[in-house]
mmCIF file of C-alpha atoms in Angstrom:
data_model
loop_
_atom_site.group_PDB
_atom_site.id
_atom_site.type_symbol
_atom_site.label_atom_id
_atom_site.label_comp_id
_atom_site.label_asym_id
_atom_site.label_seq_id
_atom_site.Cartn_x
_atom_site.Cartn_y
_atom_site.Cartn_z
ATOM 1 C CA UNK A 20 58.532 -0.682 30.823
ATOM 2 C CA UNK A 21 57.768 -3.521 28.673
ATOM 3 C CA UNK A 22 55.564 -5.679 30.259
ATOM 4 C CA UNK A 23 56.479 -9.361 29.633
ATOM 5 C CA UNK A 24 53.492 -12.631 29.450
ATOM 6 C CA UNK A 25 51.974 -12.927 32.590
ATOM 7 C CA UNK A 26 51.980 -9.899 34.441
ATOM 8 C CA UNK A 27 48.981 -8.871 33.376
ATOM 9 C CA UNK A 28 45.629 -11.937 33.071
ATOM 10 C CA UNK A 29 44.509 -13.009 29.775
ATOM 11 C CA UNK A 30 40.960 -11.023 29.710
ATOM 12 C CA UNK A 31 42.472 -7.707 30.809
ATOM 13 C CA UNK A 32 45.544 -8.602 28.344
ATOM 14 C CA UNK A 33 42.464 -8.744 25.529
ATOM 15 C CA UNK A 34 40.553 -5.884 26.405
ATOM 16 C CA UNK A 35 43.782 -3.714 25.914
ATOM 17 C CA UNK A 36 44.435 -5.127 23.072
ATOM 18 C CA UNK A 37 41.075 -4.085 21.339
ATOM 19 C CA UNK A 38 41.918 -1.026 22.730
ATOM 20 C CA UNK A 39 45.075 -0.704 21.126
ATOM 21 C CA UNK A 40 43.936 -2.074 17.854
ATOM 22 C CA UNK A 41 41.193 0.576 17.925
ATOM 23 C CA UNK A 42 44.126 3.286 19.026
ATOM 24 C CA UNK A 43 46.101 2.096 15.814
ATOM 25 C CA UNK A 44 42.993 2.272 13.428
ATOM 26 C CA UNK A 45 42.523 5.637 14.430
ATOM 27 C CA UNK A 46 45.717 7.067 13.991
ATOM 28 C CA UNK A 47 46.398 5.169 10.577
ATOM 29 C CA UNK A 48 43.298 7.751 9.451
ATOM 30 C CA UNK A 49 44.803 10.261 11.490
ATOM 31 C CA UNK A 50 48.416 9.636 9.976
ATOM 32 C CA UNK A 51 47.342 10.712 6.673
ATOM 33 C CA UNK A 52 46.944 13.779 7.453
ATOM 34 C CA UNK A 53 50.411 14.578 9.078
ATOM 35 C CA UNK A 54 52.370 12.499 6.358
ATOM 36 C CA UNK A 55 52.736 14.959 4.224
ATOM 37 C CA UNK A 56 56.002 15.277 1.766
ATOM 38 C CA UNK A 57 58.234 16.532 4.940
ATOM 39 C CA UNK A 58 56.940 13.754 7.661
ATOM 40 C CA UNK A 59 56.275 10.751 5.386
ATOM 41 C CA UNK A 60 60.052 10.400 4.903
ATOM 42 C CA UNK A 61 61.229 10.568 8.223
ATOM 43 C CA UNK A 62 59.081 8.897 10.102
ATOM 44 C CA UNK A 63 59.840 5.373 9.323
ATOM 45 C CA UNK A 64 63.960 6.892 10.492
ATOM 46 C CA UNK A 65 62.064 8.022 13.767
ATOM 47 C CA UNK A 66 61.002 4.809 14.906
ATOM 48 C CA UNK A 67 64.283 3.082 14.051
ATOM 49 C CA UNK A 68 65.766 6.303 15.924
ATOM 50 C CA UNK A 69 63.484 5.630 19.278
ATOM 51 C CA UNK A 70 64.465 1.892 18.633
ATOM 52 C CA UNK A 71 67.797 2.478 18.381
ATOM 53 C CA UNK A 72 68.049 4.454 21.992
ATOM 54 C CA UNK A 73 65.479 2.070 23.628
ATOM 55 C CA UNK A 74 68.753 0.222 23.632
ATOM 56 C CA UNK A 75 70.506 2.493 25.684
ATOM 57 C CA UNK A 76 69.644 2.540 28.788
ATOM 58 C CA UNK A 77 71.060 4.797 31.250
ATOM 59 C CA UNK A 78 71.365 4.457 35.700
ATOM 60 C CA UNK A 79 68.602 6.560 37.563
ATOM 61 C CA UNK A 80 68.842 4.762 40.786
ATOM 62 C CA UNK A 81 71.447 2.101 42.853
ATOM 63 C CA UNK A 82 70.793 -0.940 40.651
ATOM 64 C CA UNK A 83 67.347 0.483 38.678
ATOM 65 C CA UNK A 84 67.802 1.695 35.005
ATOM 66 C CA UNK A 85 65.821 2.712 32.346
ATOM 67 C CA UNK A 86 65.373 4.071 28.645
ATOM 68 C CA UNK A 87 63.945 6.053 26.147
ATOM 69 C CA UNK A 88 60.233 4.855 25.805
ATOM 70 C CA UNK A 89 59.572 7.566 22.515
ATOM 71 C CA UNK A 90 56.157 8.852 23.057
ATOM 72 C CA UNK A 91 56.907 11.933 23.271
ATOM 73 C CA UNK A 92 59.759 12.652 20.565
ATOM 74 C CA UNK A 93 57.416 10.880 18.239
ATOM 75 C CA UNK A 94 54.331 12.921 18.524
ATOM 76 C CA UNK A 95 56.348 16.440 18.608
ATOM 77 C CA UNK A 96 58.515 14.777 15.373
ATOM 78 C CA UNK A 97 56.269 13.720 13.030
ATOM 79 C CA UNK A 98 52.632 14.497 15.060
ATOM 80 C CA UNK A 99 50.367 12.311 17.713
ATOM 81 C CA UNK A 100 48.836 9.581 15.071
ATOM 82 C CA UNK A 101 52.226 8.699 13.227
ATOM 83 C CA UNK A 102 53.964 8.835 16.802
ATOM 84 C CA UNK A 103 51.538 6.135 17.761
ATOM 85 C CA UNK A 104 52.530 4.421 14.870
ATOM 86 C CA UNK A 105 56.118 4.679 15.367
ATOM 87 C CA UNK A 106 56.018 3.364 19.058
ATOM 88 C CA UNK A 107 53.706 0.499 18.069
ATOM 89 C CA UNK A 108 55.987 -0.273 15.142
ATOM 90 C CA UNK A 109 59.397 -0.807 17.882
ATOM 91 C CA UNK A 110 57.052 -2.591 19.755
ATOM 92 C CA UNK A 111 56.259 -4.883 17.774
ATOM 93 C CA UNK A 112 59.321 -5.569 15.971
ATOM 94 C CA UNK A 113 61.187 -6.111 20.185
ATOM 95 C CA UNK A 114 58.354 -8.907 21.074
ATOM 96 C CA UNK A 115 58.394 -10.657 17.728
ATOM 97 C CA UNK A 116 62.559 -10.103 17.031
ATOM 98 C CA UNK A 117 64.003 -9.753 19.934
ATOM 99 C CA UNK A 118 61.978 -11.387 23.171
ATOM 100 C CA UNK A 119 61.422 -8.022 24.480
ATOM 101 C CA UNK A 120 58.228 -7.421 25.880
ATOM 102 C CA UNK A 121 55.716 -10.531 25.962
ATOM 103 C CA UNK A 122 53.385 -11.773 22.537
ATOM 104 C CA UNK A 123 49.954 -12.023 24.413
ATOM 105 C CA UNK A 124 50.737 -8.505 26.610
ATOM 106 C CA UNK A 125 51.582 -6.711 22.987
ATOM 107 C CA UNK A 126 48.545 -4.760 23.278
ATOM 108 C CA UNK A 127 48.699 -3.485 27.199
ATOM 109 C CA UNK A 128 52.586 -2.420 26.048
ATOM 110 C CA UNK A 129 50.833 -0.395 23.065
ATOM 111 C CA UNK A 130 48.110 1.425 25.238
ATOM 112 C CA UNK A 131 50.839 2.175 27.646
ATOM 113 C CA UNK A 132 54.513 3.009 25.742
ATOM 114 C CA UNK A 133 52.339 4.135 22.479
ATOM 115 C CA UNK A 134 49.084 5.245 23.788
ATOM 116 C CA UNK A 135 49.062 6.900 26.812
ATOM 117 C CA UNK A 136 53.068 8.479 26.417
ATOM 118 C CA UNK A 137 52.156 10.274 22.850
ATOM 119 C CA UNK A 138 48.684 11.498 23.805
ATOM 120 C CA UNK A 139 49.863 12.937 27.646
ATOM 121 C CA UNK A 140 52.991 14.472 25.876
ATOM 122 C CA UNK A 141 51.216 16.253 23.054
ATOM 123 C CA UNK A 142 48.632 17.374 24.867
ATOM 124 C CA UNK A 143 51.087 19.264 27.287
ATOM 125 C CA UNK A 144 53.422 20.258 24.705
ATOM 126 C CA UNK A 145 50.671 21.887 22.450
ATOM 127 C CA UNK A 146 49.734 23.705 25.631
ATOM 128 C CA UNK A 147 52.327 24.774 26.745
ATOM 129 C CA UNK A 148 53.429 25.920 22.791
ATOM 130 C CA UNK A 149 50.300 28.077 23.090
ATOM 131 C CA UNK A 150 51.581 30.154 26.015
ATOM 132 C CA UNK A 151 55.363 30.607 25.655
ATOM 133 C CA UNK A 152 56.724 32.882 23.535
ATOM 134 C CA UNK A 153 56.773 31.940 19.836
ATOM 135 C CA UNK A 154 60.417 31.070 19.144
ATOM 136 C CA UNK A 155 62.339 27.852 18.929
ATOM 137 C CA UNK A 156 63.299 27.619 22.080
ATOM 138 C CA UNK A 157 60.100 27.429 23.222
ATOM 139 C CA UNK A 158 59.374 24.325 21.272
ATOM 140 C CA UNK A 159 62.614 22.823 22.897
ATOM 141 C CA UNK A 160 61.575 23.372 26.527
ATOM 142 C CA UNK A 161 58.295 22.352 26.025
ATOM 143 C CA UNK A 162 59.184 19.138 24.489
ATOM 144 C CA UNK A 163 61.508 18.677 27.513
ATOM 145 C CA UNK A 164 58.542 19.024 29.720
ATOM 146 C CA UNK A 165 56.265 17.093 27.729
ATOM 147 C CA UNK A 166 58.364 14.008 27.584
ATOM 148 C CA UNK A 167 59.132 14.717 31.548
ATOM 149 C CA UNK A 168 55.332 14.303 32.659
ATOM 150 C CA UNK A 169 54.474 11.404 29.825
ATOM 151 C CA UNK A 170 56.659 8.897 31.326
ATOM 152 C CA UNK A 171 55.170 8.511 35.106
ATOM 153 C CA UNK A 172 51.124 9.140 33.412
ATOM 154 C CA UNK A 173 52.468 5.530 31.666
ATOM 155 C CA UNK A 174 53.820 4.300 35.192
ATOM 156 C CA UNK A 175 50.431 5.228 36.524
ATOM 157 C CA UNK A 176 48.561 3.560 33.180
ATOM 158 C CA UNK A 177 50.452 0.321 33.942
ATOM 159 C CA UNK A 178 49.675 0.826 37.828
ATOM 160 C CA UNK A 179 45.794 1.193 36.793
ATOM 161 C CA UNK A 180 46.455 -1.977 34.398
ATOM 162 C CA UNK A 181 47.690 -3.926 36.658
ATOM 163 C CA UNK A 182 44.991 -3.065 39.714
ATOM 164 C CA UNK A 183 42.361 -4.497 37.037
ATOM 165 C CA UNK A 184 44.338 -7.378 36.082
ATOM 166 C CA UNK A 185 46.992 -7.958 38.023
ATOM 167 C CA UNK A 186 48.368 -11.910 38.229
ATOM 168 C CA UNK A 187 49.640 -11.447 41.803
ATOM 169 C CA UNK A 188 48.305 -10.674 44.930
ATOM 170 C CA UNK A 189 50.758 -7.599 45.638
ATOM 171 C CA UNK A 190 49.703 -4.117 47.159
ATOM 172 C CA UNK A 191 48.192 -1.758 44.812
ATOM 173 C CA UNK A 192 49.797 1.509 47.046
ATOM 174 C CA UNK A 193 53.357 -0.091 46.860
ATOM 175 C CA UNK A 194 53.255 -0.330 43.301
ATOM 176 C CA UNK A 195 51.877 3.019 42.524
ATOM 177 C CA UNK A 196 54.199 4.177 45.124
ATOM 178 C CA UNK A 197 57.341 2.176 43.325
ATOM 179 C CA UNK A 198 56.377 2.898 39.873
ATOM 180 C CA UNK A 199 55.674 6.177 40.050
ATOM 181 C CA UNK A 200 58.803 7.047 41.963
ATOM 182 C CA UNK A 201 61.665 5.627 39.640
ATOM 183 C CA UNK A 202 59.872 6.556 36.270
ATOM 184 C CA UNK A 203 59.825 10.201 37.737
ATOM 185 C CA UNK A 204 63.675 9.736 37.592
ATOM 186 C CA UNK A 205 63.137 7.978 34.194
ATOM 187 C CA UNK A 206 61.603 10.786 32.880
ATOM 188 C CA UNK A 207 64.137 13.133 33.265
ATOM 189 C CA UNK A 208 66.465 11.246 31.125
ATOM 190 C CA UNK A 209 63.766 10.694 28.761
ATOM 191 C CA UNK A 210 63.069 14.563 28.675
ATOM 192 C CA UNK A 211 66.731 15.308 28.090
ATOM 193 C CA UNK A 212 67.140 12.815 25.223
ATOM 194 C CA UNK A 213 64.121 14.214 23.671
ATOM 195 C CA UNK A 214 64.874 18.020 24.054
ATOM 196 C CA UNK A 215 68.427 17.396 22.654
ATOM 197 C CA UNK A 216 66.650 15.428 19.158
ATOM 198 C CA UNK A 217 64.215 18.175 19.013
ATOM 199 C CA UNK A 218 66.469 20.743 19.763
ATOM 200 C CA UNK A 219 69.361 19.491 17.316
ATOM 201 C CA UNK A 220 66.118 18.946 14.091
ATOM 202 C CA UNK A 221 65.038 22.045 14.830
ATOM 203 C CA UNK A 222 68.366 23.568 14.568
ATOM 204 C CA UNK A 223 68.867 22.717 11.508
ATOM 205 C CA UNK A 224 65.455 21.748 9.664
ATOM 206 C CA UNK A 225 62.576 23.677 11.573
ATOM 207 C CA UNK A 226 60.107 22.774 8.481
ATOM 208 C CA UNK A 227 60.422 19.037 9.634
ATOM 209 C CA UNK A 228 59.886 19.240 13.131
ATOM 210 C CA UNK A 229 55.883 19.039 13.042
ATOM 211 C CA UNK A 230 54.849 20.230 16.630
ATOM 212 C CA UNK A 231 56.900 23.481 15.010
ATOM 213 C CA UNK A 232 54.739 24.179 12.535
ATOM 214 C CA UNK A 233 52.788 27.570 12.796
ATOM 215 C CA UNK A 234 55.199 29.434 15.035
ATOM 216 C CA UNK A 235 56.309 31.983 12.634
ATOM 217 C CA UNK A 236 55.627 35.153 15.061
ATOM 218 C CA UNK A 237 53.805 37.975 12.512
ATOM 219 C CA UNK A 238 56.065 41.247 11.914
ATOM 220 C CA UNK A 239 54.004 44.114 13.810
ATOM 221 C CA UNK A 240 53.469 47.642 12.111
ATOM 222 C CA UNK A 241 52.545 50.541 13.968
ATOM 223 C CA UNK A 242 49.565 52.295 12.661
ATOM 224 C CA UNK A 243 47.652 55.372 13.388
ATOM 225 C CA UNK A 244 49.582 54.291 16.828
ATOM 226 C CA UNK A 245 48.151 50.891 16.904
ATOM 227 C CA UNK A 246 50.792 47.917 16.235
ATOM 228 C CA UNK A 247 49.037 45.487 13.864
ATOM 229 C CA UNK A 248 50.308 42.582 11.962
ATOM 230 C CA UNK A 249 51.982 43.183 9.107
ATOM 231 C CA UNK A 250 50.538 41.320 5.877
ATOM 232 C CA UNK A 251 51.868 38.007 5.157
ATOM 233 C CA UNK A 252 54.525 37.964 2.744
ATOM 234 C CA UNK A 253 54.347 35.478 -0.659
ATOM 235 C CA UNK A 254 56.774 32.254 0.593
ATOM 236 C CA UNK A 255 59.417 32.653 -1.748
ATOM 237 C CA UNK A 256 60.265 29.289 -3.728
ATOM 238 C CA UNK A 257 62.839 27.220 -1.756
ATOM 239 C CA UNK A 258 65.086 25.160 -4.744
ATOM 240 C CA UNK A 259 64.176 21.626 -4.657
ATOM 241 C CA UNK A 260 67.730 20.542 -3.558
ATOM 242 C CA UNK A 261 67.566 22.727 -0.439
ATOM 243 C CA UNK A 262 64.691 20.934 0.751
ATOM 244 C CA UNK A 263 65.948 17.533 0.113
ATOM 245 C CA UNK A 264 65.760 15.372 3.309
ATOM 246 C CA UNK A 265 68.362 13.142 2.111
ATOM 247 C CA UNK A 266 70.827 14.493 4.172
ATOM 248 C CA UNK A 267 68.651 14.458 7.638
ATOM 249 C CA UNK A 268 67.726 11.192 6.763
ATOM 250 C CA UNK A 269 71.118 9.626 6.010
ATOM 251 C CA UNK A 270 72.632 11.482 9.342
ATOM 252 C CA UNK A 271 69.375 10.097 11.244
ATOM 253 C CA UNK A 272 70.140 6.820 9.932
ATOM 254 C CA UNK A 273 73.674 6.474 10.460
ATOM 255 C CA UNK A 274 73.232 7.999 14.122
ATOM 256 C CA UNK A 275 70.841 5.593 14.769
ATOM 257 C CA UNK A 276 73.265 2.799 13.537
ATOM 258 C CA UNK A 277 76.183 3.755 15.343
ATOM 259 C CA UNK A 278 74.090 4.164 19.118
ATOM 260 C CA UNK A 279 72.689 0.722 18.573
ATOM 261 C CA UNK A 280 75.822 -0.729 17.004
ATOM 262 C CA UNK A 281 78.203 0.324 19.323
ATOM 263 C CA UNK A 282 77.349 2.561 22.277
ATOM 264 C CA UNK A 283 74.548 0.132 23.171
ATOM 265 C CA UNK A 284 77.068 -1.775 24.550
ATOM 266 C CA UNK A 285 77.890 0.913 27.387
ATOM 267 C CA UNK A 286 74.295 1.188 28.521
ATOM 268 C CA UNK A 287 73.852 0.285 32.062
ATOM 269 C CA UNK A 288 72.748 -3.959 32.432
ATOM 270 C CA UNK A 289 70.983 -2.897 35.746
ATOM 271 C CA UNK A 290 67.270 -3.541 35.213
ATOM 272 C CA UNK A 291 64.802 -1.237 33.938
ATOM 273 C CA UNK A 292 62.209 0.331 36.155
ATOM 274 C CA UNK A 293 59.292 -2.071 35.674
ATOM 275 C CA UNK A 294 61.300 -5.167 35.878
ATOM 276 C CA UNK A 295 63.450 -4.222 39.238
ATOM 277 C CA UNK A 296 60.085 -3.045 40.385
ATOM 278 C CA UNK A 297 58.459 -6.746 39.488
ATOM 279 C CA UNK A 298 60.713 -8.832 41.492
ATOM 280 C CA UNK A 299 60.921 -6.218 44.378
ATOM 281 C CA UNK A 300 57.833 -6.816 44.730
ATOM 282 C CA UNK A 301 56.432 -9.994 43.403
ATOM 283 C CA UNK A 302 54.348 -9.029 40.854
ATOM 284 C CA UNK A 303 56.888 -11.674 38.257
ATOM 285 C CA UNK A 304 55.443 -14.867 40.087
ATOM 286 C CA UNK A 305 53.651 -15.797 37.173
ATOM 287 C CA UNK A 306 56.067 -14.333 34.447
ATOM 288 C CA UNK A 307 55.982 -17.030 31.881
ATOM 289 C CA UNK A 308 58.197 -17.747 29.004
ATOM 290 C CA UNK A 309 58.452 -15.740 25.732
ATOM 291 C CA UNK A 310 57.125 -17.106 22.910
ATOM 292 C CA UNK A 311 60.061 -16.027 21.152
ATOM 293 C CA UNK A 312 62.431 -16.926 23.350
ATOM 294 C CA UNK A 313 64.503 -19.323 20.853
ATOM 295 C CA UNK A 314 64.805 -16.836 18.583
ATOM 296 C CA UNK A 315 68.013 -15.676 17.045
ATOM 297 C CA UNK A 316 68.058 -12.453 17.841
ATOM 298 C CA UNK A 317 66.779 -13.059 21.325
ATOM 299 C CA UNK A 318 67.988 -11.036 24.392
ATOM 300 C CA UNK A 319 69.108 -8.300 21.708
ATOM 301 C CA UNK A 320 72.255 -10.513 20.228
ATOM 302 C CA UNK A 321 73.075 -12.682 17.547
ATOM 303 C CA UNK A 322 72.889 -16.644 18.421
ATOM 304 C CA UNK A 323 75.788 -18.649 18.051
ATOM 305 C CA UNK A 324 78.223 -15.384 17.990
ATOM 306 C CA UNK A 325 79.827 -15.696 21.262
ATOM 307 C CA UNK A 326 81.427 -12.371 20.888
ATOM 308 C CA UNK A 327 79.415 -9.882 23.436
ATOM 309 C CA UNK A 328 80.145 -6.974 21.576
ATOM 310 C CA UNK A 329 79.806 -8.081 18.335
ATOM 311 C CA UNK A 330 76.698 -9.894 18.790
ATOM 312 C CA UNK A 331 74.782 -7.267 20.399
ATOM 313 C CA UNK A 332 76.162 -4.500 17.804
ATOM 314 C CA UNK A 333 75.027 -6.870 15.252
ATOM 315 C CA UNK A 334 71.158 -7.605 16.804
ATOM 316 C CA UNK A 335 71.309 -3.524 17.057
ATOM 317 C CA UNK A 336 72.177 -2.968 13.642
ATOM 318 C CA UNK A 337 69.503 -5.844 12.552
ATOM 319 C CA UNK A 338 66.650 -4.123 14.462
ATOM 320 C CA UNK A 339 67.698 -0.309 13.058
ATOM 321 C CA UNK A 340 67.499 -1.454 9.655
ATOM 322 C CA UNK A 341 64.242 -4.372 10.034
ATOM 323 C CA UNK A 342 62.249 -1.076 12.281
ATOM 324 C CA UNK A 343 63.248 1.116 9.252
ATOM 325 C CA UNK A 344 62.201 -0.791 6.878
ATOM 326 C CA UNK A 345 58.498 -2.034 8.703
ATOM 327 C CA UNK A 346 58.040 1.529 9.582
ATOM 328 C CA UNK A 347 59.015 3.293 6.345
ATOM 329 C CA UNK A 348 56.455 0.787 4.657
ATOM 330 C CA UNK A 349 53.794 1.298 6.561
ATOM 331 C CA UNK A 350 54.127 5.026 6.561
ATOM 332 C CA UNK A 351 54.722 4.599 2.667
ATOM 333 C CA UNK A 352 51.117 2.891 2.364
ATOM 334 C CA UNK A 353 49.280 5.088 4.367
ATOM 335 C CA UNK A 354 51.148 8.437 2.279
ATOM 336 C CA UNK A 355 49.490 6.305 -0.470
ATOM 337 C CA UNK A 356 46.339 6.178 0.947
ATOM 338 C CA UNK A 357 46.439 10.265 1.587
ATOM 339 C CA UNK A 358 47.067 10.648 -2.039
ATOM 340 C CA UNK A 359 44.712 8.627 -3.584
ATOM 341 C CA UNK A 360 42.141 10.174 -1.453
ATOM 342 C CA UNK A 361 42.772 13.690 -1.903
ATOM 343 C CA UNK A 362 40.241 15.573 -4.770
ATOM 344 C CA UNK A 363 40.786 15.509 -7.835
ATOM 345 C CA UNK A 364 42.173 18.615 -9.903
ATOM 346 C CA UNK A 365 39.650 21.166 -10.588
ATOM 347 C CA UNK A 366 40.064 20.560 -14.200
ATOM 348 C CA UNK A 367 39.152 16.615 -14.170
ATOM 349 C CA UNK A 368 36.292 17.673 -11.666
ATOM 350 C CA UNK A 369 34.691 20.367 -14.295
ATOM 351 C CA UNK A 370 34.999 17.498 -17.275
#
């Protein structure tokens, strides 16, 4: 769904980009509240994750594709603010890196992929947390349904975007109709990808899945007839190796590596969604040309490596580790931030 330069006219193209610049403010305040010591390392290794299977994309109609667009397994990951971040991050380093998604329409892809996916798919998962029993399973189909439902509310965003600013004089009920249609079939995909992460973290590390947090059902006693819950029991000190997240971090990492290394270079070359969608329609007629066309890592491979396989493992492996490294810095500053603003110890305070 990444919308390329001149799909979209150059006023609406600015007002969604204050809108997403005012979306990323927010959530770099809101970020330093979730990145605490569990969520500050990972989540620079989450958006090099969602980059990573971006790059896969997967059949979901005769000669349609589509991918991962992250949203969701962001938000339920490492919370709603730092998933915005994380999207916004892969965003930016596809249009400046790799030609993927246009320069000028950076900020309607934001408000769409980072925006509008995270905020629909948290705000169903946390409701849907609230009424299902309180186990881990629970946390697994929601996030499955979450991700499910965020995917066509960002077909219908784009639909809305383009009804507004729209560069071509095409039917506002065929795209709707269009859009909403194949990203319905996107979505499953995307749900199953992100029910499988969530469900495989969870497995192992519940403390570092954050839309897990505060599940713990209470132990009932029965009293005078009457079950009640049972006083909370002192957290018993967990040895500092055990909660290391080297290990998560290194698997995440390597994973990540290996899907855009290698198995991106199964993923179906059908077009995604939007773009099939575009010139079934018309609505490319005034596509114009990336700004970062020439680079050398456009198109997702390495220039001058004529090598298919090696060029686009190597342009995956480039992007894992340049997303990792933009995203674990930026989540690194804002941790920063959080620290330097929290009180100071009671102590200093009384002096």
């Amino acid at each position: 769904m990444h919308v390329p330069d001149g799909f979209i006219n150059a006023p609406t193209s600015a007002v969604a980009g204050v809108v997403a610049a005012g979306a990323v403010a927010v959530s770099l305040r809101g970020a330093r509240r979730e990145l605490d010591e569990r969520t500050a390392p990972l989540a620079g290794l989450v958006a090099a994750f969602i980059f990573a299977v971006q790059m896969l994309n997967f059949p979901v109609a005769a000669g349609t594709s589509g991918h991962l667009l992250g949203g969701a397994l962001a938000a339920i990951l490492v919370g709603p603010y730092t998933g915005v971040l994380c999207v916004s991050v892969v965003l930016l380093m596809q249009g400046i890196l790799f030609a993927d998604g246009g320069l000028t329409a950076l900020g309607v892809n934001i408000t769409d992929m980072a925006i509008v996916t995270t905020v629909v798919a948290y705000a169903v998962f946390r409701g849907l947390v609230k009424v299902l029993p309180r186990r881990r399973s629970s946390v697994t189909a929601a996030s499955f349904t979450a991700a499910l439902v965020s995917v066509p509310a960002a077909a219908v965003a784009f639909t809305l975007i383009y009804a507004v600013g729209g560069t071509t004089d095409v039917a506002i009920g065929k795209v709707a109709t269009a859009m909403i249609g194949v990203h319905v079939l996107i979505g499953i995909g995307e749900a199953a990808i992100t029910a499988l992460t969530v469900g495989a973290v969870i497995a192992v590390r519940p403390d570092l899945v954050y839309g897990a947090r505060g599940l713990e059902q209470r132990l009932k006693l029965r009293v005078n007839g009457e079950l009640v819950d049972a006083p909370a029991a002192e957290p018993e000190p967990v040895p500092a190796p055990a909660r290391s997240h080297r290990k998560v971090w290194i698997t995440g990492l390597v994973t990540s590596l290996v899907l855009a290394g290698f198995v991106s270079f199964y993923a179906s070359a059908d077009p995604d969604g939007l773009e099939k969608i575009a010139h079934d329609q018309g609505i490319d007629k005034k596509e114009e040309a990336h700004a970062s066309a020439g680079s050398p890592l456009a198109d997702y491979g390495v220039k001058d490596i004529a090598d298919a396989r090696l060029s686009g493992g190597l342009a995956g492996v480039i992007g894992v580790g340049a997303t990792v490294v933009a995203g674990s810095t930026v989540f690194w500053v804002v941790r920063r931030r959080r620290t330097a603003a929290e009180p100071s110890a009671p102590s200093s305070q009384a002096a």
